[in-house]
mmCIF file of C-alpha atoms in Angstrom:
data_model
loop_
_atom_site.group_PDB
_atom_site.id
_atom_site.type_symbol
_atom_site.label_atom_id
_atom_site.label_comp_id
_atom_site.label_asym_id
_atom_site.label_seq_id
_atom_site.Cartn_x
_atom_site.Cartn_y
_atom_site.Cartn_z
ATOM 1 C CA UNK A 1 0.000 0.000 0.000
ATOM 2 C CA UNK A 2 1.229 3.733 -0.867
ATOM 3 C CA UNK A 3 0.116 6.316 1.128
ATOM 4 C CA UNK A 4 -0.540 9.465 -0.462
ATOM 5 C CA UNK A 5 -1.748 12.045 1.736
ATOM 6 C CA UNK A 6 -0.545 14.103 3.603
ATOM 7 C CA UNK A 7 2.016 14.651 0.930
ATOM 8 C CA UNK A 8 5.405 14.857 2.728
ATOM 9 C CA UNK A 9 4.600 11.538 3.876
ATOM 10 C CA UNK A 10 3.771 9.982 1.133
ATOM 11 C CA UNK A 11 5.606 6.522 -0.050
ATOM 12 C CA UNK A 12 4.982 2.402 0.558
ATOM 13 C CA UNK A 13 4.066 1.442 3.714
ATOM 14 C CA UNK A 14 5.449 -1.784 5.233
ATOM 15 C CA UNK A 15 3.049 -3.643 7.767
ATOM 16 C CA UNK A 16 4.429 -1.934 10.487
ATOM 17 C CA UNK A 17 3.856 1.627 9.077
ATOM 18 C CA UNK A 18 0.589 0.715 8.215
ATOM 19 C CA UNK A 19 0.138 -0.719 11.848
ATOM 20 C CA UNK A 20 0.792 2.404 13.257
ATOM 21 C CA UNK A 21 -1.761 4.655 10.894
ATOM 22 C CA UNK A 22 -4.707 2.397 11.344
ATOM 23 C CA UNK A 23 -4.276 2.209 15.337
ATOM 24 C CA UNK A 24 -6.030 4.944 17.609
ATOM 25 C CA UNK A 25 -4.572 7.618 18.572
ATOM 26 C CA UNK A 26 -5.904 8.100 21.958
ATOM 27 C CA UNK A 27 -7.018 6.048 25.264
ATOM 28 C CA UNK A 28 -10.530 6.791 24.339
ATOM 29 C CA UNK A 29 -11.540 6.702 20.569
ATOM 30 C CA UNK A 30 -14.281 5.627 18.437
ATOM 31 C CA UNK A 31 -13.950 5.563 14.546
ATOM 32 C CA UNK A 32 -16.090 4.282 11.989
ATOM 33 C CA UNK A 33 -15.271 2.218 8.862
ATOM 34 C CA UNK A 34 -17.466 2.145 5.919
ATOM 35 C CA UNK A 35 -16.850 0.838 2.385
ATOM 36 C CA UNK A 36 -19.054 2.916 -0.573
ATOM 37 C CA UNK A 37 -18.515 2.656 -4.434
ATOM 38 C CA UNK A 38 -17.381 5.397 -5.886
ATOM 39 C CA UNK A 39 -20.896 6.565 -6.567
ATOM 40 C CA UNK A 40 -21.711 6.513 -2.952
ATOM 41 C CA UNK A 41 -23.475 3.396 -2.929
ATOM 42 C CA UNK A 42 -23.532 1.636 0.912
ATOM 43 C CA UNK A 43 -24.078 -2.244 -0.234
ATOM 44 C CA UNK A 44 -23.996 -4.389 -3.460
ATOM 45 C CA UNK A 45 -26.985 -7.004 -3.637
ATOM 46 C CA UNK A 46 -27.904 -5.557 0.094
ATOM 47 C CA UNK A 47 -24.984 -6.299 1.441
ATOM 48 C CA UNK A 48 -21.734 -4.206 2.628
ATOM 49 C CA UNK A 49 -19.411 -7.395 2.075
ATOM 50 C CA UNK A 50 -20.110 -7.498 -1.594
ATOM 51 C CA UNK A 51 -18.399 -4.172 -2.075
ATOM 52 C CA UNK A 52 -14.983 -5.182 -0.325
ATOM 53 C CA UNK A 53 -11.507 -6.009 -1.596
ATOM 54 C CA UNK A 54 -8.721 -7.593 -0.284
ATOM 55 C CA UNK A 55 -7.117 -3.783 0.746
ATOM 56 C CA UNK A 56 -10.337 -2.789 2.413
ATOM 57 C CA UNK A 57 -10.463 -6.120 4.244
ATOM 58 C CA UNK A 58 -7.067 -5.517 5.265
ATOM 59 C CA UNK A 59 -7.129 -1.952 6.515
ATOM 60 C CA UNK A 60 -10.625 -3.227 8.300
ATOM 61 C CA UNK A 61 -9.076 -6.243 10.272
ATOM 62 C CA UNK A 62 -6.162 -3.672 11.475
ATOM 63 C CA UNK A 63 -9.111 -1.494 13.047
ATOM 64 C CA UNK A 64 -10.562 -4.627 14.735
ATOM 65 C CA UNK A 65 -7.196 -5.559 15.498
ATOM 66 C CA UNK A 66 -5.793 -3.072 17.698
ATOM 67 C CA UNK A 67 -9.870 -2.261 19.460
ATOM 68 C CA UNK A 68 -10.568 -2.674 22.406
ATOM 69 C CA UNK A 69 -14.693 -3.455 21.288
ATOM 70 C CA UNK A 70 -16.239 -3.640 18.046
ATOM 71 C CA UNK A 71 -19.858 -2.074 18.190
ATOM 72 C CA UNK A 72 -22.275 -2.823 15.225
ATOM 73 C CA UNK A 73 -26.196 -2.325 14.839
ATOM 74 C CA UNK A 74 -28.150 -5.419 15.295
ATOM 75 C CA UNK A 75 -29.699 -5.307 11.504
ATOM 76 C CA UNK A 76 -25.829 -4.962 9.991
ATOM 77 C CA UNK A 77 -24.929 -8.012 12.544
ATOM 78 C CA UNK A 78 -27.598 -10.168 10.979
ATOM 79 C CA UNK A 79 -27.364 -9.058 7.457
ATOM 80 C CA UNK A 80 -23.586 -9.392 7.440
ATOM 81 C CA UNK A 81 -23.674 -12.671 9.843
ATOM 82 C CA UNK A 82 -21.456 -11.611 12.747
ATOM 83 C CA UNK A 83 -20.732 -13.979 14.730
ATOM 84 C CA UNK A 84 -18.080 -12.118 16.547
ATOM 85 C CA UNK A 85 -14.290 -12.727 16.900
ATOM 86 C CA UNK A 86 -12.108 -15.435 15.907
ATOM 87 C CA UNK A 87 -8.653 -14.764 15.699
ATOM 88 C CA UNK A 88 -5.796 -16.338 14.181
ATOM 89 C CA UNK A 89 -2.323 -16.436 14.768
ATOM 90 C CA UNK A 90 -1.338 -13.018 13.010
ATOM 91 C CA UNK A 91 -4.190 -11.328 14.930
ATOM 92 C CA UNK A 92 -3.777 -13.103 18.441
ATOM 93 C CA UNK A 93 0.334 -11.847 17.724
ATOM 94 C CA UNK A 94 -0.624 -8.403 17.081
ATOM 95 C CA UNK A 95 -2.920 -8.013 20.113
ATOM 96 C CA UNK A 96 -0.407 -9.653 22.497
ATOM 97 C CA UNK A 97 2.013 -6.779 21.071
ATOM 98 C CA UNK A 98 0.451 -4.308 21.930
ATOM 99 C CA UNK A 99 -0.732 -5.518 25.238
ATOM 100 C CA UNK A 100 -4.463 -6.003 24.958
ATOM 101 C CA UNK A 101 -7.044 -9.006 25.219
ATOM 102 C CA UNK A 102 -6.737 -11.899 22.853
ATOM 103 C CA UNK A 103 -10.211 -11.349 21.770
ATOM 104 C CA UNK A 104 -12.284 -8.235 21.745
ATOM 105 C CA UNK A 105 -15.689 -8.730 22.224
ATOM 106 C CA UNK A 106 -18.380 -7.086 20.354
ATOM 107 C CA UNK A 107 -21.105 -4.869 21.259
ATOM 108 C CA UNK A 108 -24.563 -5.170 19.241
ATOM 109 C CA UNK A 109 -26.930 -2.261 19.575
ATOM 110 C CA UNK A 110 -30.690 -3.208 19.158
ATOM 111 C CA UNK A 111 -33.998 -1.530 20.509
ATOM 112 C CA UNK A 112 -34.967 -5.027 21.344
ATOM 113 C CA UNK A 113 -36.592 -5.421 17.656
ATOM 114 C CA UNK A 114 -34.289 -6.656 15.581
ATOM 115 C CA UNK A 115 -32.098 -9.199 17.616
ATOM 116 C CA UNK A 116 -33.140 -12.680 17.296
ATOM 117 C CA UNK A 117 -32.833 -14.493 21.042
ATOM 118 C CA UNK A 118 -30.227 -16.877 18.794
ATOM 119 C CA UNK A 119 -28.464 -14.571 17.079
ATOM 120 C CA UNK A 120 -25.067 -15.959 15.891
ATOM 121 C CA UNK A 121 -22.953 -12.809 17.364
ATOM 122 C CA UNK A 122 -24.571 -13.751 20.315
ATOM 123 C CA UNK A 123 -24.588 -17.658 20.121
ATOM 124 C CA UNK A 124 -21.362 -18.420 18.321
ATOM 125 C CA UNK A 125 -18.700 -15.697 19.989
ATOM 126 C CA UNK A 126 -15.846 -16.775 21.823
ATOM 127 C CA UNK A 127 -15.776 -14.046 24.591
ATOM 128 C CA UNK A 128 -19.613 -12.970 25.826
ATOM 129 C CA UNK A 129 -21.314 -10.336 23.499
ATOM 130 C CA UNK A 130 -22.150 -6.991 24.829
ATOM 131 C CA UNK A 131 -26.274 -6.347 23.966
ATOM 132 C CA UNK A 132 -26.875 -2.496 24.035
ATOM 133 C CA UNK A 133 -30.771 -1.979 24.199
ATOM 134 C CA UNK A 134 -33.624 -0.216 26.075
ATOM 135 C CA UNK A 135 -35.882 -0.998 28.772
ATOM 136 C CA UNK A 136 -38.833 -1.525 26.425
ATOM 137 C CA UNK A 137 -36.933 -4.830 24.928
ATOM 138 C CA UNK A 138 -38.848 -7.535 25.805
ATOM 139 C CA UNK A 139 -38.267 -9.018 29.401
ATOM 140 C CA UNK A 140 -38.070 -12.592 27.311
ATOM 141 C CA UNK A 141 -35.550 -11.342 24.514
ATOM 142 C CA UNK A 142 -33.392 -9.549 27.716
ATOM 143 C CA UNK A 143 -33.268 -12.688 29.425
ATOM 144 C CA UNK A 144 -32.633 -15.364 26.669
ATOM 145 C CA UNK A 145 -29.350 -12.870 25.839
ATOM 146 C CA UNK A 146 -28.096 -13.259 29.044
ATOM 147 C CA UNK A 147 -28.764 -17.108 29.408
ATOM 148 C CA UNK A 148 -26.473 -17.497 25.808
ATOM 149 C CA UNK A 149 -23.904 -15.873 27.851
ATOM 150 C CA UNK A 150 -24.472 -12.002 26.644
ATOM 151 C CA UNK A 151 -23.974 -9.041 28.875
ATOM 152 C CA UNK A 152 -27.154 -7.028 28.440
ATOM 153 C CA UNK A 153 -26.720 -3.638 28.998
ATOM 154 C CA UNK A 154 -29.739 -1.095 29.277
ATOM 155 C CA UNK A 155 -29.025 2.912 27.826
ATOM 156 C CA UNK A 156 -31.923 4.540 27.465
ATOM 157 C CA UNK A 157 -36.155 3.757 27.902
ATOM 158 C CA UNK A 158 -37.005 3.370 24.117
ATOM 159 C CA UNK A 159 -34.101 4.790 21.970
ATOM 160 C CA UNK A 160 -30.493 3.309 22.893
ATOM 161 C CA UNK A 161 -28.297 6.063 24.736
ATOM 162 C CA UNK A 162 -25.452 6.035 22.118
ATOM 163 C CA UNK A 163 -23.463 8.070 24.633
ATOM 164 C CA UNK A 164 -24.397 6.549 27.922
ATOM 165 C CA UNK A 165 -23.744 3.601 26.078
ATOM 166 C CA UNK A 166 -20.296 4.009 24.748
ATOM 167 C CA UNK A 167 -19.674 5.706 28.831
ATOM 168 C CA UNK A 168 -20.438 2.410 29.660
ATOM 169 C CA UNK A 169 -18.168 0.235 27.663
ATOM 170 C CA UNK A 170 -15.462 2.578 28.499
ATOM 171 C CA UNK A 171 -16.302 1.843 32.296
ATOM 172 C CA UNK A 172 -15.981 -1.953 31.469
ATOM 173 C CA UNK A 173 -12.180 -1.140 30.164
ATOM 174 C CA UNK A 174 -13.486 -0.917 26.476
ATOM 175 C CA UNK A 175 -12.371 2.642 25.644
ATOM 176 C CA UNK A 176 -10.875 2.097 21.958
ATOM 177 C CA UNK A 177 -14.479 1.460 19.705
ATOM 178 C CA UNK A 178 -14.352 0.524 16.363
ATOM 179 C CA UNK A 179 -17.795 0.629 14.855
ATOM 180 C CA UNK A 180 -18.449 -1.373 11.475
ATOM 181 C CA UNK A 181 -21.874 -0.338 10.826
ATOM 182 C CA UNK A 182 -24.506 0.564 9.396
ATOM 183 C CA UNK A 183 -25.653 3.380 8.300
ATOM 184 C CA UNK A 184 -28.014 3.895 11.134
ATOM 185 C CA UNK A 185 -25.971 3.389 13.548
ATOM 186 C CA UNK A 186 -23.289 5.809 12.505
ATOM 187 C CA UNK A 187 -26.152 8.731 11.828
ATOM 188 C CA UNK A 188 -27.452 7.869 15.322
ATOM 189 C CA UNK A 189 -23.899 7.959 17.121
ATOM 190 C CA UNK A 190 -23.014 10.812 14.491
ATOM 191 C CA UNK A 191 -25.932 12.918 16.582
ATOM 192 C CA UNK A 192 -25.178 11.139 20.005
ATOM 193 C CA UNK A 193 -21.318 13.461 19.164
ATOM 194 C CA UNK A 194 -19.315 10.450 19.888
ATOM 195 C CA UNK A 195 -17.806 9.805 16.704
ATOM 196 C CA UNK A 196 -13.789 10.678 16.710
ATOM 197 C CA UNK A 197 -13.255 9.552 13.030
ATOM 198 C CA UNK A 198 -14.423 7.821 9.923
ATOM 199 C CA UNK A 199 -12.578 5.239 7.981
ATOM 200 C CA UNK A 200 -13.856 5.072 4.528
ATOM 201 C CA UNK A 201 -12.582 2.847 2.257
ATOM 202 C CA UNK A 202 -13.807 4.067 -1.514
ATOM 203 C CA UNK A 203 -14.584 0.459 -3.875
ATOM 204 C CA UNK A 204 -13.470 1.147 -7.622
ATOM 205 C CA UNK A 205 -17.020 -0.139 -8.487
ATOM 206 C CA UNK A 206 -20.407 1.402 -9.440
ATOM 207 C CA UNK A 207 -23.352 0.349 -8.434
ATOM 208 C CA UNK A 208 -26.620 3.232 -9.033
ATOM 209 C CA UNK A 209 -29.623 1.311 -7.963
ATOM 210 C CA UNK A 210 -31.329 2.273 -5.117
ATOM 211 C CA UNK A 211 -28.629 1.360 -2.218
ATOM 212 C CA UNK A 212 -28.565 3.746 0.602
ATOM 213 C CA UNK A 213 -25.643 6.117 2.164
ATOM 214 C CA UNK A 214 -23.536 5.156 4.484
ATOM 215 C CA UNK A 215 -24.729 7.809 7.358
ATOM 216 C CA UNK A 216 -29.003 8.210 7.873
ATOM 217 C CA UNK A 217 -31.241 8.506 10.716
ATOM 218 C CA UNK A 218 -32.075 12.273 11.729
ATOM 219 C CA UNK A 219 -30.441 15.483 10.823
ATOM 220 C CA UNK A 220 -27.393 16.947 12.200
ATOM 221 C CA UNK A 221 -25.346 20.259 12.590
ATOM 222 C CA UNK A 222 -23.032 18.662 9.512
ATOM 223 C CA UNK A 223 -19.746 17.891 10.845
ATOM 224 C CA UNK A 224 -16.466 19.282 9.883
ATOM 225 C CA UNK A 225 -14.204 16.869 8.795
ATOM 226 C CA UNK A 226 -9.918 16.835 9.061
ATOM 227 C CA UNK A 227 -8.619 14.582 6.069
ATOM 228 C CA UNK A 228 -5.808 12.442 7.987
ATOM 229 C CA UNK A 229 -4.689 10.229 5.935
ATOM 230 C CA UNK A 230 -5.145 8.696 2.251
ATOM 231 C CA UNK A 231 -3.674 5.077 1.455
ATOM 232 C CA UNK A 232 -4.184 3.573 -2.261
ATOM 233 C CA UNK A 233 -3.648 -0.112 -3.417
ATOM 234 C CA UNK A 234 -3.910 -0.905 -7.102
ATOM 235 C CA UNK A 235 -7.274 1.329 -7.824
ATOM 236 C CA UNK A 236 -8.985 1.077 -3.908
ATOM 237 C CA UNK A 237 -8.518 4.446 -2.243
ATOM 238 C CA UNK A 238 -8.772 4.397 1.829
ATOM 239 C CA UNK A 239 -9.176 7.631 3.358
ATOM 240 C CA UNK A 240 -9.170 8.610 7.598
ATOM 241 C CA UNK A 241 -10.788 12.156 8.140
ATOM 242 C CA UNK A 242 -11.078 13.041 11.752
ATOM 243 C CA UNK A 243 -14.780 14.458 13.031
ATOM 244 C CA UNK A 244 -14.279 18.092 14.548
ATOM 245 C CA UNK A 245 -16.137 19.029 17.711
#
């Protein structure tokens, strides 16, 4: 990979470079990674996966990598068939380098709608699964979580508490959040302010059609964005803006 941007830095990047520009840059962080073709579309054949390459898949293991939590909306964790965690030997190497757990868990965030009682990032994750909802979930749904061995966590009465929520990881030890979708769940943490920075990854495909964008949900003040960093690989651009308060 060749990074581009900012310009006096610009040249090949060896694993360890690239290491270093995909981890966070602070004790407390949350970013956002998104792949869109280059016409802006969110998924291919409804799904996100469809859109990926090998140097978005790469750049998007290195944010899992080196996070502390990986927090994803319920619909995205079905759609895209999360079932958590499982890392191999390069991961498990790079974690242990940089002194965190062998496995991060993930966080789901659901109302309580749209999170099967046997849902595989639930079901099938090595270390428990964080469940993010509200006290209107169903009592039943709340409990059959915890029985599969989630930690059910309750932010907020009938909307999740993006911020109370992400509070609340961090007071678990969870402080470095890398989010990998959707689109709802970035415009909702987008207007909970809790967003540090966006990873976008742009696919050299297009797609028209009717596929959405990779932020919705209400409107916000728009937010000012820093470009940070811009890494190409054969004709897949990455880019890292940071979100200004």
């Amino acid at each position: 990979m060749r990074r581009i941007w900012p310009p006096q830095d610009a040249g090949e990047l060896d694993d360890e470079q690239l290491e270093q520009l995909y981890g966070y840059p602070a004790s407390r962080w949350l970013c956002v990674n998104f792949v869109a073709s280059a016409d802006g579309a969110v998924s291919l054949h409804g799904r996100a996966r469809e859109l990926s390459n090998e140097p978005d898949q790469r750049v998007l293991r290195l944010g899992s990598d080196l996070a502390d939590v990986l927090l994803v909306g319920a619909t995205t964790a079905m759609v895209e068939e999360f079932r958590g965690v499982h890392p191999d030997d390069e991961t498990a190497a790079r974690r242990a380098r940089h002194g965190l757990a062998p496995i991060p868990p993930t966080a789901v965030v659901t109302t309580g709608r749209s999170l099967p009682e046997d849902a595989p990032v639930v079901t099938e994750a090595v270390v428990p699964t964080f469940v993010i909802t509200t006290e209107a979930a169903p009592e039943r749904k709340r409990a059959a979580w915890a029985a599969a061995g989630a930690t059910v966590v309750v932010a907020g009465e009938r909307e999740v508490d993006l911020r109370l929520a992400v509070d609340t990881l961090a007071g678990h030890g969870l402080r470095r959040v890398d989010s990998e979708g959707g689109a709802q769940l970035f415009g909702a943490l987008l207007a909970a302010g809790v967003v540090d920075e966006l990873r976008l990854t742009v696919s050299p495909t297009l797609v028209s059609g009717v596929a959405g964008r990779i932020a919705t949900g209400v409107e916000i003040e728009p937010a000012r964005l820093e470009l940070l960093s811009v890494v190409a690989e054969s004709d897949t651009l990455m880019v890292r803006y940071g979100v200004r308060r």
